[in-house]
Amino acid sequence: MTLRLPKADYLPSDLMPVAVADRAPQPSFPAHTHEFCEIVIVWRGNGLHVLNDRPWLVTCGDIFYIRDTDCHSYDAVNCLVLDNIIYCPERFKLGLDWSEMLPRDEEDSPTHWRLTTRGMALARGVILQLVQESRKTDVLSLQLTEALFLQLALVLRRHRYAADRAYALPEGEQLDLLMSAIQVDVGTPFCLTTFCHQHQLAERGLKQLFRQQTGMSIGHYLRQLQLCQAKHLLRSSDRLIGEVAARCGFDDSNYFSVVFTRETGMTPSAWRQQFRTPFQDRQYSLPSR
């Protein structure tokens, strides 16, 4: 049975609509759902965030909008620091159309975004105020907490971007540009030297900044992104192992299998098999006519 986290454990009263759970660091945590919604903002470090069975490699600047029906977990964490902005929509009193600020409560609505460096700085200031006000229970604090949450939602709306759409990056700084360039297509080779030349950036300094913020080298980050994509494709599609390898940037399917097995402790085929149902196994074993 999946763990479900109750409102009473995180919110100071039955009226308070928002709370901030500081995770510094965030430990590994089993799969769970909530009686509330939350916004996850990652400040630094890295780890594996599994949301509704899809693995995401997360590091500084990643944002997730988690609905109360979503199931997620954390694993393979490395100095991962994040904030959980917990909120209960039914407790809001301002009468706003929150669908304009928050992703819609639909299955195909995007839940994963990235936040620019500028957006992270602005969000931190708002969250510090939220921490103070959300711990109180008087009427003015309830109202101010909701107003601050609105401010945060607007900051995130203005400064967030889809990692695989570099053209939509607002006011990008060097780390934002790099993240977007890496994630636009993990199946395409990425050349840091070419990237730095195009954007007139110092390669050595960018490498140092990346490691400082993420706890990883650029090469290791890219490889982990490729493996996350491979896990997703193996579980959610019937593509051949060689096709999965190619789509994730591996020219040699044998080398892909070696890397995948070393990182996960399972071969790609074994990884896929653990998610098969008996019905699927019978379906794939039926002879063709």
PDB file of C-alpha atoms in Angstrom:
ATOM      1  CA  MET A   1       0.000   0.000   0.000  1.00  0.00           C
ATOM      2  CA  THR A   2       1.389   3.409  -1.017  1.00  0.00           C
ATOM      3  CA  LEU A   3       2.188   5.829   1.798  1.00  0.00           C
ATOM      4  CA  ARG A   4      -0.146   8.867   1.904  1.00  0.00           C
ATOM      5  CA  LEU A   5       1.002  11.996   3.746  1.00  0.00           C
ATOM      6  CA  PRO A   6      -1.744  13.837   5.720  1.00  0.00           C
ATOM      7  CA  LYS A   7      -2.343  17.595   5.809  1.00  0.00           C
ATOM      8  CA  ALA A   8      -2.264  17.715   9.594  1.00  0.00           C
ATOM      9  CA  ASP A   9       1.414  16.721   9.665  1.00  0.00           C
ATOM     10  CA  TYR A  10       2.521  19.696   7.580  1.00  0.00           C
ATOM     11  CA  LEU A  11       0.069  22.579   8.045  1.00  0.00           C
ATOM     12  CA  PRO A  12      -0.211  24.388  11.414  1.00  0.00           C
ATOM     13  CA  SER A  13      -4.011  24.700  11.360  1.00  0.00           C
ATOM     14  CA  ASP A  14      -7.114  23.574   9.485  1.00  0.00           C
ATOM     15  CA  LEU A  15      -7.314  27.033   7.868  1.00  0.00           C
ATOM     16  CA  MET A  16      -3.731  27.640   6.737  1.00  0.00           C
ATOM     17  CA  PRO A  17      -3.551  27.040   2.951  1.00  0.00           C
ATOM     18  CA  VAL A  18       0.238  26.905   2.498  1.00  0.00           C
ATOM     19  CA  ALA A  19       3.327  25.590   4.276  1.00  0.00           C
ATOM     20  CA  VAL A  20       7.002  25.222   3.381  1.00  0.00           C
ATOM     21  CA  ALA A  21       8.854  21.981   4.062  1.00  0.00           C
ATOM     22  CA  ASP A  22      12.592  22.606   3.889  1.00  0.00           C
ATOM     23  CA  ARG A  23      14.542  19.570   2.712  1.00  0.00           C
ATOM     24  CA  ALA A  24      18.232  20.310   3.276  1.00  0.00           C
ATOM     25  CA  PRO A  25      19.171  17.698   2.387  1.00  0.00           C
ATOM     26  CA  GLN A  26      16.376  15.631   0.902  1.00  0.00           C
ATOM     27  CA  PRO A  27      16.922  11.970   1.829  1.00  0.00           C
ATOM     28  CA  SER A  28      15.821   9.004  -0.231  1.00  0.00           C
ATOM     29  CA  PHE A  29      12.066   8.656   0.303  1.00  0.00           C
ATOM     30  CA  PRO A  30       9.698   5.847  -0.754  1.00  0.00           C
ATOM     31  CA  ALA A  31       6.804   6.229  -3.159  1.00  0.00           C
ATOM     32  CA  HIS A  32       3.969   8.297  -1.652  1.00  0.00           C
ATOM     33  CA  THR A  33       0.981  10.513  -2.383  1.00  0.00           C
ATOM     34  CA  HIS A  34      -0.434  13.435  -0.350  1.00  0.00           C
ATOM     35  CA  GLU A  35      -3.668  14.904   0.928  1.00  0.00           C
ATOM     36  CA  PHE A  36      -2.355  18.187  -0.516  1.00  0.00           C
ATOM     37  CA  CYS A  37      -0.629  19.546  -3.612  1.00  0.00           C
ATOM     38  CA  GLU A  38       2.940  20.799  -3.670  1.00  0.00           C
ATOM     39  CA  ILE A  39       5.513  22.637  -5.721  1.00  0.00           C
ATOM     40  CA  VAL A  40       9.013  21.157  -5.565  1.00  0.00           C
ATOM     41  CA  ILE A  41      11.895  23.563  -6.220  1.00  0.00           C
ATOM     42  CA  VAL A  42      15.412  22.115  -6.319  1.00  0.00           C
ATOM     43  CA  TRP A  43      18.195  24.443  -5.153  1.00  0.00           C
ATOM     44  CA  ARG A  44      21.331  22.318  -5.534  1.00  0.00           C
ATOM     45  CA  GLY A  45      22.746  18.795  -5.543  1.00  0.00           C
ATOM     46  CA  ASN A  46      21.226  16.015  -7.604  1.00  0.00           C
ATOM     47  CA  GLY A  47      19.095  12.903  -7.338  1.00  0.00           C
ATOM     48  CA  LEU A  48      16.494  10.737  -9.012  1.00  0.00           C
ATOM     49  CA  HIS A  49      12.895  11.889  -8.731  1.00  0.00           C
ATOM     50  CA  VAL A  50      10.372   9.283  -9.874  1.00  0.00           C
ATOM     51  CA  LEU A  51       6.994  10.869 -10.644  1.00  0.00           C
ATOM     52  CA  ASN A  52       4.112   8.593 -11.647  1.00  0.00           C
ATOM     53  CA  ASP A  53       6.625   5.874 -12.585  1.00  0.00           C
ATOM     54  CA  ARG A  54       8.728   8.210 -14.772  1.00  0.00           C
ATOM     55  CA  PRO A  55      12.306   8.858 -13.594  1.00  0.00           C
ATOM     56  CA  TRP A  56      13.693  12.402 -13.728  1.00  0.00           C
ATOM     57  CA  LEU A  57      17.273  13.389 -12.998  1.00  0.00           C
ATOM     58  CA  VAL A  58      16.909  16.532 -10.892  1.00  0.00           C
ATOM     59  CA  THR A  59      19.316  19.284  -9.940  1.00  0.00           C
ATOM     60  CA  CYS A  60      19.345  23.039  -9.279  1.00  0.00           C
ATOM     61  CA  GLY A  61      16.536  24.894 -11.033  1.00  0.00           C
ATOM     62  CA  ASP A  62      14.177  21.966 -11.549  1.00  0.00           C
ATOM     63  CA  ILE A  63      10.514  22.551 -10.620  1.00  0.00           C
ATOM     64  CA  PHE A  64       7.722  20.013 -10.273  1.00  0.00           C
ATOM     65  CA  TYR A  65       4.024  20.679  -9.711  1.00  0.00           C
ATOM     66  CA  ILE A  66       2.729  17.689  -7.748  1.00  0.00           C
ATOM     67  CA  ARG A  67      -1.009  17.001  -7.561  1.00  0.00           C
ATOM     68  CA  ASP A  68      -2.593  15.168  -4.638  1.00  0.00           C
ATOM     69  CA  THR A  69      -3.181  12.171  -6.913  1.00  0.00           C
ATOM     70  CA  ASP A  70       0.428  11.975  -8.080  1.00  0.00           C
ATOM     71  CA  CYS A  71       2.782   9.358  -6.714  1.00  0.00           C
ATOM     72  CA  HIS A  72       6.474  10.190  -6.411  1.00  0.00           C
ATOM     73  CA  SER A  73       9.680   9.185  -4.660  1.00  0.00           C
ATOM     74  CA  TYR A  74      13.350  10.165  -4.325  1.00  0.00           C
ATOM     75  CA  ASP A  75      16.343   7.916  -4.798  1.00  0.00           C
ATOM     76  CA  ALA A  76      20.115   8.064  -5.448  1.00  0.00           C
ATOM     77  CA  VAL A  77      20.275  11.490  -3.827  1.00  0.00           C
ATOM     78  CA  ASN A  78      23.555  13.398  -3.619  1.00  0.00           C
ATOM     79  CA  CYS A  79      23.459  16.516  -1.396  1.00  0.00           C
ATOM     80  CA  LEU A  80      20.005  17.236  -2.829  1.00  0.00           C
ATOM     81  CA  VAL A  81      18.513  20.426  -1.368  1.00  0.00           C
ATOM     82  CA  LEU A  82      14.938  21.420  -2.177  1.00  0.00           C
ATOM     83  CA  ASP A  83      11.821  23.121  -0.858  1.00  0.00           C
ATOM     84  CA  ASN A  84       8.356  21.601  -0.886  1.00  0.00           C
ATOM     85  CA  ILE A  85       5.747  24.357  -1.130  1.00  0.00           C
ATOM     86  CA  ILE A  86       2.682  22.579   0.224  1.00  0.00           C
ATOM     87  CA  TYR A  87      -0.744  24.004  -0.597  1.00  0.00           C
ATOM     88  CA  CYS A  88      -4.426  23.114  -0.306  1.00  0.00           C
ATOM     89  CA  PRO A  89      -6.438  24.759  -3.135  1.00  0.00           C
ATOM     90  CA  GLU A  90      -9.725  24.284  -1.292  1.00  0.00           C
ATOM     91  CA  ARG A  91      -8.491  26.608   1.486  1.00  0.00           C
ATOM     92  CA  PHE A  92      -7.757  29.584  -0.796  1.00  0.00           C
ATOM     93  CA  LYS A  93     -10.024  32.590  -0.151  1.00  0.00           C
ATOM     94  CA  LEU A  94      -8.920  35.180  -2.740  1.00  0.00           C
ATOM     95  CA  GLY A  95     -11.286  33.805  -5.399  1.00  0.00           C
ATOM     96  CA  LEU A  96      -8.633  33.745  -8.144  1.00  0.00           C
ATOM     97  CA  ASP A  97      -8.487  31.554 -11.224  1.00  0.00           C
ATOM     98  CA  TRP A  98      -5.439  29.543 -10.171  1.00  0.00           C
ATOM     99  CA  SER A  99      -5.421  27.635 -13.470  1.00  0.00           C
ATOM    100  CA  GLU A 100      -3.795  30.727 -14.987  1.00  0.00           C
ATOM    101  CA  MET A 101      -0.836  30.455 -12.578  1.00  0.00           C
ATOM    102  CA  LEU A 102      -0.556  26.720 -11.892  1.00  0.00           C
ATOM    103  CA  PRO A 103      -0.582  23.820 -14.366  1.00  0.00           C
ATOM    104  CA  ARG A 104      -4.055  22.482 -14.959  1.00  0.00           C
ATOM    105  CA  ASP A 105      -5.180  19.407 -13.053  1.00  0.00           C
ATOM    106  CA  GLU A 106      -5.101  17.196 -16.134  1.00  0.00           C
ATOM    107  CA  GLU A 107      -3.156  14.060 -16.979  1.00  0.00           C
ATOM    108  CA  ASP A 108      -1.429  15.584 -20.019  1.00  0.00           C
ATOM    109  CA  SER A 109      -0.599  18.894 -18.310  1.00  0.00           C
ATOM    110  CA  PRO A 110       3.186  19.398 -17.974  1.00  0.00           C
ATOM    111  CA  THR A 111       4.396  19.043 -14.405  1.00  0.00           C
ATOM    112  CA  HIS A 112       8.164  19.420 -14.895  1.00  0.00           C
ATOM    113  CA  TRP A 113       9.797  22.751 -15.681  1.00  0.00           C
ATOM    114  CA  ARG A 114      13.062  24.558 -15.094  1.00  0.00           C
ATOM    115  CA  LEU A 115      13.536  27.911 -13.384  1.00  0.00           C
ATOM    116  CA  THR A 116      16.024  30.512 -14.576  1.00  0.00           C
ATOM    117  CA  THR A 117      18.819  31.750 -12.325  1.00  0.00           C
ATOM    118  CA  ARG A 118      16.998  35.072 -11.976  1.00  0.00           C
ATOM    119  CA  GLY A 119      13.770  33.268 -11.134  1.00  0.00           C
ATOM    120  CA  MET A 120      15.489  31.210  -8.440  1.00  0.00           C
ATOM    121  CA  ALA A 121      16.776  34.367  -6.756  1.00  0.00           C
ATOM    122  CA  LEU A 122      13.311  35.954  -6.783  1.00  0.00           C
ATOM    123  CA  ALA A 123      11.605  32.766  -5.589  1.00  0.00           C
ATOM    124  CA  ARG A 124      13.985  32.428  -2.631  1.00  0.00           C
ATOM    125  CA  GLY A 125      12.991  35.831  -1.297  1.00  0.00           C
ATOM    126  CA  VAL A 126       9.280  35.050  -1.486  1.00  0.00           C
ATOM    127  CA  ILE A 127       9.742  31.621   0.104  1.00  0.00           C
ATOM    128  CA  LEU A 128      11.626  33.102   3.065  1.00  0.00           C
ATOM    129  CA  GLN A 129       8.593  35.313   3.761  1.00  0.00           C
ATOM    130  CA  LEU A 130       6.259  32.357   3.260  1.00  0.00           C
ATOM    131  CA  VAL A 131       8.171  30.358   5.867  1.00  0.00           C
ATOM    132  CA  GLN A 132       7.600  33.063   8.469  1.00  0.00           C
ATOM    133  CA  GLU A 133       3.929  33.767   7.770  1.00  0.00           C
ATOM    134  CA  SER A 134       2.778  30.178   7.211  1.00  0.00           C
ATOM    135  CA  ARG A 135       3.816  29.235  10.749  1.00  0.00           C
ATOM    136  CA  LYS A 136       1.262  31.616  12.270  1.00  0.00           C
ATOM    137  CA  THR A 137      -2.469  31.133  12.633  1.00  0.00           C
ATOM    138  CA  ASP A 138      -3.970  34.651  12.877  1.00  0.00           C
ATOM    139  CA  VAL A 139      -6.272  35.975  10.157  1.00  0.00           C
ATOM    140  CA  LEU A 140      -3.785  38.458   8.722  1.00  0.00           C
ATOM    141  CA  SER A 141      -1.127  35.777   8.418  1.00  0.00           C
ATOM    142  CA  LEU A 142      -3.578  33.493   6.611  1.00  0.00           C
ATOM    143  CA  GLN A 143      -4.316  36.263   4.110  1.00  0.00           C
ATOM    144  CA  LEU A 144      -0.682  37.255   3.697  1.00  0.00           C
ATOM    145  CA  THR A 145       0.353  33.639   3.207  1.00  0.00           C
ATOM    146  CA  GLU A 146      -2.075  33.237   0.331  1.00  0.00           C
ATOM    147  CA  ALA A 147      -0.917  36.543  -1.171  1.00  0.00           C
ATOM    148  CA  LEU A 148       2.719  35.435  -0.940  1.00  0.00           C
ATOM    149  CA  PHE A 149       1.852  32.105  -2.555  1.00  0.00           C
ATOM    150  CA  LEU A 150       0.238  34.039  -5.397  1.00  0.00           C
ATOM    151  CA  GLN A 151       3.429  36.074  -5.763  1.00  0.00           C
ATOM    152  CA  LEU A 152       5.500  32.897  -5.856  1.00  0.00           C
ATOM    153  CA  ALA A 153       3.205  31.299  -8.435  1.00  0.00           C
ATOM    154  CA  LEU A 154       3.568  34.387 -10.651  1.00  0.00           C
ATOM    155  CA  VAL A 155       7.359  34.406 -10.300  1.00  0.00           C
ATOM    156  CA  LEU A 156       7.478  30.760 -11.316  1.00  0.00           C
ATOM    157  CA  ARG A 157       5.088  31.383 -14.194  1.00  0.00           C
ATOM    158  CA  ARG A 158       7.216  34.228 -15.549  1.00  0.00           C
ATOM    159  CA  HIS A 159      10.644  32.615 -15.138  1.00  0.00           C
ATOM    160  CA  ARG A 160       9.991  28.940 -15.774  1.00  0.00           C
ATOM    161  CA  TYR A 161      10.710  27.235 -19.083  1.00  0.00           C
ATOM    162  CA  ALA A 162      10.515  23.796 -20.619  1.00  0.00           C
ATOM    163  CA  ALA A 163      14.050  22.399 -20.568  1.00  0.00           C
ATOM    164  CA  ASP A 164      13.804  20.979 -24.086  1.00  0.00           C
ATOM    165  CA  ARG A 165      12.688  24.270 -25.663  1.00  0.00           C
ATOM    166  CA  ALA A 166      15.669  26.623 -25.673  1.00  0.00           C
ATOM    167  CA  TYR A 167      13.808  29.190 -27.771  1.00  0.00           C
ATOM    168  CA  ALA A 168      11.345  29.721 -24.898  1.00  0.00           C
ATOM    169  CA  LEU A 169      14.066  30.410 -22.319  1.00  0.00           C
ATOM    170  CA  PRO A 170      13.331  33.776 -20.626  1.00  0.00           C
ATOM    171  CA  GLU A 171      16.315  35.938 -19.635  1.00  0.00           C
ATOM    172  CA  GLY A 172      18.674  32.978 -19.632  1.00  0.00           C
ATOM    173  CA  GLU A 173      22.054  33.179 -17.948  1.00  0.00           C
ATOM    174  CA  GLN A 174      24.990  30.902 -18.762  1.00  0.00           C
ATOM    175  CA  LEU A 175      23.877  27.957 -16.593  1.00  0.00           C
ATOM    176  CA  ASP A 176      20.319  28.200 -17.939  1.00  0.00           C
ATOM    177  CA  LEU A 177      21.572  28.258 -21.534  1.00  0.00           C
ATOM    178  CA  LEU A 178      23.746  25.216 -20.889  1.00  0.00           C
ATOM    179  CA  MET A 179      20.971  23.202 -19.217  1.00  0.00           C
ATOM    180  CA  SER A 180      18.587  23.940 -22.052  1.00  0.00           C
ATOM    181  CA  ALA A 181      21.171  23.057 -24.709  1.00  0.00           C
ATOM    182  CA  ILE A 182      21.963  19.729 -23.033  1.00  0.00           C
ATOM    183  CA  GLN A 183      18.333  18.709 -22.576  1.00  0.00           C
ATOM    184  CA  VAL A 184      16.957  19.772 -25.950  1.00  0.00           C
ATOM    185  CA  ASP A 185      17.735  16.286 -27.326  1.00  0.00           C
ATOM    186  CA  VAL A 186      19.703  13.780 -25.248  1.00  0.00           C
ATOM    187  CA  GLY A 187      20.049  11.589 -28.326  1.00  0.00           C
ATOM    188  CA  THR A 188      22.157  14.204 -30.141  1.00  0.00           C
ATOM    189  CA  PRO A 189      25.876  14.576 -29.311  1.00  0.00           C
ATOM    190  CA  PHE A 190      26.628  17.690 -27.271  1.00  0.00           C
ATOM    191  CA  CYS A 191      29.926  19.550 -27.676  1.00  0.00           C
ATOM    192  CA  LEU A 192      30.735  21.891 -24.793  1.00  0.00           C
ATOM    193  CA  THR A 193      33.548  23.596 -26.703  1.00  0.00           C
ATOM    194  CA  THR A 194      31.222  24.471 -29.576  1.00  0.00           C
ATOM    195  CA  PHE A 195      28.540  25.648 -27.154  1.00  0.00           C
ATOM    196  CA  CYS A 196      30.964  27.941 -25.315  1.00  0.00           C
ATOM    197  CA  HIS A 197      32.268  29.357 -28.593  1.00  0.00           C
ATOM    198  CA  GLN A 198      28.735  30.106 -29.808  1.00  0.00           C
ATOM    199  CA  HIS A 199      27.805  31.903 -26.580  1.00  0.00           C
ATOM    200  CA  GLN A 200      31.244  33.445 -25.902  1.00  0.00           C
ATOM    201  CA  LEU A 201      31.620  31.686 -22.546  1.00  0.00           C
ATOM    202  CA  ALA A 202      34.719  30.465 -20.742  1.00  0.00           C
ATOM    203  CA  GLU A 203      34.643  26.662 -20.841  1.00  0.00           C
ATOM    204  CA  ARG A 204      36.663  26.099 -17.671  1.00  0.00           C
ATOM    205  CA  GLY A 205      34.591  28.540 -15.633  1.00  0.00           C
ATOM    206  CA  LEU A 206      31.345  27.016 -16.880  1.00  0.00           C
ATOM    207  CA  LYS A 207      32.499  23.540 -15.885  1.00  0.00           C
ATOM    208  CA  GLN A 208      33.319  24.781 -12.389  1.00  0.00           C
ATOM    209  CA  LEU A 209      29.983  26.582 -12.050  1.00  0.00           C
ATOM    210  CA  PHE A 210      28.093  23.498 -13.206  1.00  0.00           C
ATOM    211  CA  ARG A 211      29.815  21.208 -10.721  1.00  0.00           C
ATOM    212  CA  GLN A 212      29.332  23.720  -7.901  1.00  0.00           C
ATOM    213  CA  GLN A 213      25.586  23.964  -8.510  1.00  0.00           C
ATOM    214  CA  THR A 214      24.795  20.356  -9.394  1.00  0.00           C
ATOM    215  CA  GLY A 215      27.466  18.237  -7.719  1.00  0.00           C
ATOM    216  CA  MET A 216      28.197  16.563 -11.075  1.00  0.00           C
ATOM    217  CA  SER A 217      30.377  17.058 -14.103  1.00  0.00           C
ATOM    218  CA  ILE A 218      28.627  18.028 -17.330  1.00  0.00           C
ATOM    219  CA  GLY A 219      29.470  14.656 -18.870  1.00  0.00           C
ATOM    220  CA  HIS A 220      28.069  12.725 -15.904  1.00  0.00           C
ATOM    221  CA  TYR A 221      24.888  14.826 -15.961  1.00  0.00           C
ATOM    222  CA  LEU A 222      24.358  14.120 -19.653  1.00  0.00           C
ATOM    223  CA  ARG A 223      24.932  10.388 -19.187  1.00  0.00           C
ATOM    224  CA  GLN A 224      22.406  10.266 -16.324  1.00  0.00           C
ATOM    225  CA  LEU A 225      19.870  12.123 -18.472  1.00  0.00           C
ATOM    226  CA  GLN A 226      20.365   9.534 -21.201  1.00  0.00           C
ATOM    227  CA  LEU A 227      19.842   6.681 -18.745  1.00  0.00           C
ATOM    228  CA  CYS A 228      16.681   8.291 -17.340  1.00  0.00           C
ATOM    229  CA  GLN A 229      15.306   8.584 -20.862  1.00  0.00           C
ATOM    230  CA  ALA A 230      16.242   4.966 -21.525  1.00  0.00           C
ATOM    231  CA  LYS A 231      14.431   3.780 -18.391  1.00  0.00           C
ATOM    232  CA  HIS A 232      11.338   5.688 -19.456  1.00  0.00           C
ATOM    233  CA  LEU A 233      11.379   4.282 -23.004  1.00  0.00           C
ATOM    234  CA  LEU A 234      12.009   0.714 -21.848  1.00  0.00           C
ATOM    235  CA  ARG A 235       9.049   0.885 -19.504  1.00  0.00           C
ATOM    236  CA  SER A 236       6.601   2.858 -21.634  1.00  0.00           C
ATOM    237  CA  SER A 237       7.281   1.568 -25.153  1.00  0.00           C
ATOM    238  CA  ASP A 238       7.936  -1.644 -27.090  1.00  0.00           C
ATOM    239  CA  ARG A 239      10.941  -0.292 -28.998  1.00  0.00           C
ATOM    240  CA  LEU A 240      13.833  -2.672 -29.550  1.00  0.00           C
ATOM    241  CA  ILE A 241      16.816  -2.297 -27.234  1.00  0.00           C
ATOM    242  CA  GLY A 242      18.939  -1.040 -30.115  1.00  0.00           C
ATOM    243  CA  GLU A 243      16.362   1.628 -30.984  1.00  0.00           C
ATOM    244  CA  VAL A 244      16.168   2.764 -27.360  1.00  0.00           C
ATOM    245  CA  ALA A 245      19.962   2.991 -27.271  1.00  0.00           C
ATOM    246  CA  ALA A 246      20.041   5.111 -30.439  1.00  0.00           C
ATOM    247  CA  ARG A 247      17.307   7.460 -29.231  1.00  0.00           C
ATOM    248  CA  CYS A 248      19.266   8.021 -26.031  1.00  0.00           C
ATOM    249  CA  GLY A 249      22.554   8.874 -27.718  1.00  0.00           C
ATOM    250  CA  PHE A 250      24.315   5.494 -27.749  1.00  0.00           C
ATOM    251  CA  ASP A 251      25.723   4.465 -31.128  1.00  0.00           C
ATOM    252  CA  ASP A 252      26.508   0.942 -29.923  1.00  0.00           C
ATOM    253  CA  SER A 253      23.682  -1.055 -28.338  1.00  0.00           C
ATOM    254  CA  ASN A 254      26.176  -3.406 -26.667  1.00  0.00           C
ATOM    255  CA  TYR A 255      27.931  -0.479 -25.008  1.00  0.00           C
ATOM    256  CA  PHE A 256      24.513   0.867 -23.974  1.00  0.00           C
ATOM    257  CA  SER A 257      23.740  -2.471 -22.292  1.00  0.00           C
ATOM    258  CA  VAL A 258      27.080  -2.411 -20.453  1.00  0.00           C
ATOM    259  CA  VAL A 259      26.544   1.152 -19.175  1.00  0.00           C
ATOM    260  CA  PHE A 260      22.899   0.530 -18.258  1.00  0.00           C
ATOM    261  CA  THR A 261      23.751  -2.659 -16.356  1.00  0.00           C
ATOM    262  CA  ARG A 262      26.615  -0.978 -14.517  1.00  0.00           C
ATOM    263  CA  GLU A 263      24.412   1.926 -13.407  1.00  0.00           C
ATOM    264  CA  THR A 264      21.232   0.018 -12.517  1.00  0.00           C
ATOM    265  CA  GLY A 265      22.435  -3.486 -11.698  1.00  0.00           C
ATOM    266  CA  MET A 266      20.058  -4.864 -14.348  1.00  0.00           C
ATOM    267  CA  THR A 267      20.249  -5.417 -18.087  1.00  0.00           C
ATOM    268  CA  PRO A 268      17.878  -3.300 -20.231  1.00  0.00           C
ATOM    269  CA  SER A 269      15.794  -6.414 -20.936  1.00  0.00           C
ATOM    270  CA  ALA A 270      15.543  -7.291 -17.241  1.00  0.00           C
ATOM    271  CA  TRP A 271      14.604  -3.699 -16.421  1.00  0.00           C
ATOM    272  CA  ARG A 272      11.777  -3.826 -18.960  1.00  0.00           C
ATOM    273  CA  GLN A 273      10.619  -7.269 -17.838  1.00  0.00           C
ATOM    274  CA  GLN A 274      10.047  -6.229 -14.220  1.00  0.00           C
ATOM    275  CA  PHE A 275       7.252  -3.924 -15.380  1.00  0.00           C
ATOM    276  CA  ARG A 276       5.548  -6.430 -17.646  1.00  0.00           C
ATOM    277  CA  THR A 277       2.198  -7.854 -16.589  1.00  0.00           C
ATOM    278  CA  PRO A 278       1.339 -11.524 -17.203  1.00  0.00           C
ATOM    279  CA  PHE A 279      -1.130 -10.361 -19.854  1.00  0.00           C
ATOM    280  CA  GLN A 280       1.591  -8.482 -21.737  1.00  0.00           C
ATOM    281  CA  ASP A 281       3.901 -11.479 -21.586  1.00  0.00           C
ATOM    282  CA  ARG A 282       1.197 -13.701 -23.106  1.00  0.00           C
ATOM    283  CA  GLN A 283       0.449 -11.050 -25.727  1.00  0.00           C
ATOM    284  CA  TYR A 284       4.063 -10.862 -26.883  1.00  0.00           C
ATOM    285  CA  SER A 285       4.437 -14.629 -26.917  1.00  0.00           C
ATOM    286  CA  LEU A 286       1.481 -15.219 -29.252  1.00  0.00           C
ATOM    287  CA  PRO A 287       2.578 -16.551 -32.652  1.00  0.00           C
ATOM    288  CA  SER A 288       2.058 -14.261 -35.636  1.00  0.00           C
ATOM    289  CA  ARG A 289      -0.505 -15.281 -38.244  1.00  0.00           C
TER     290      ARG A 289
END
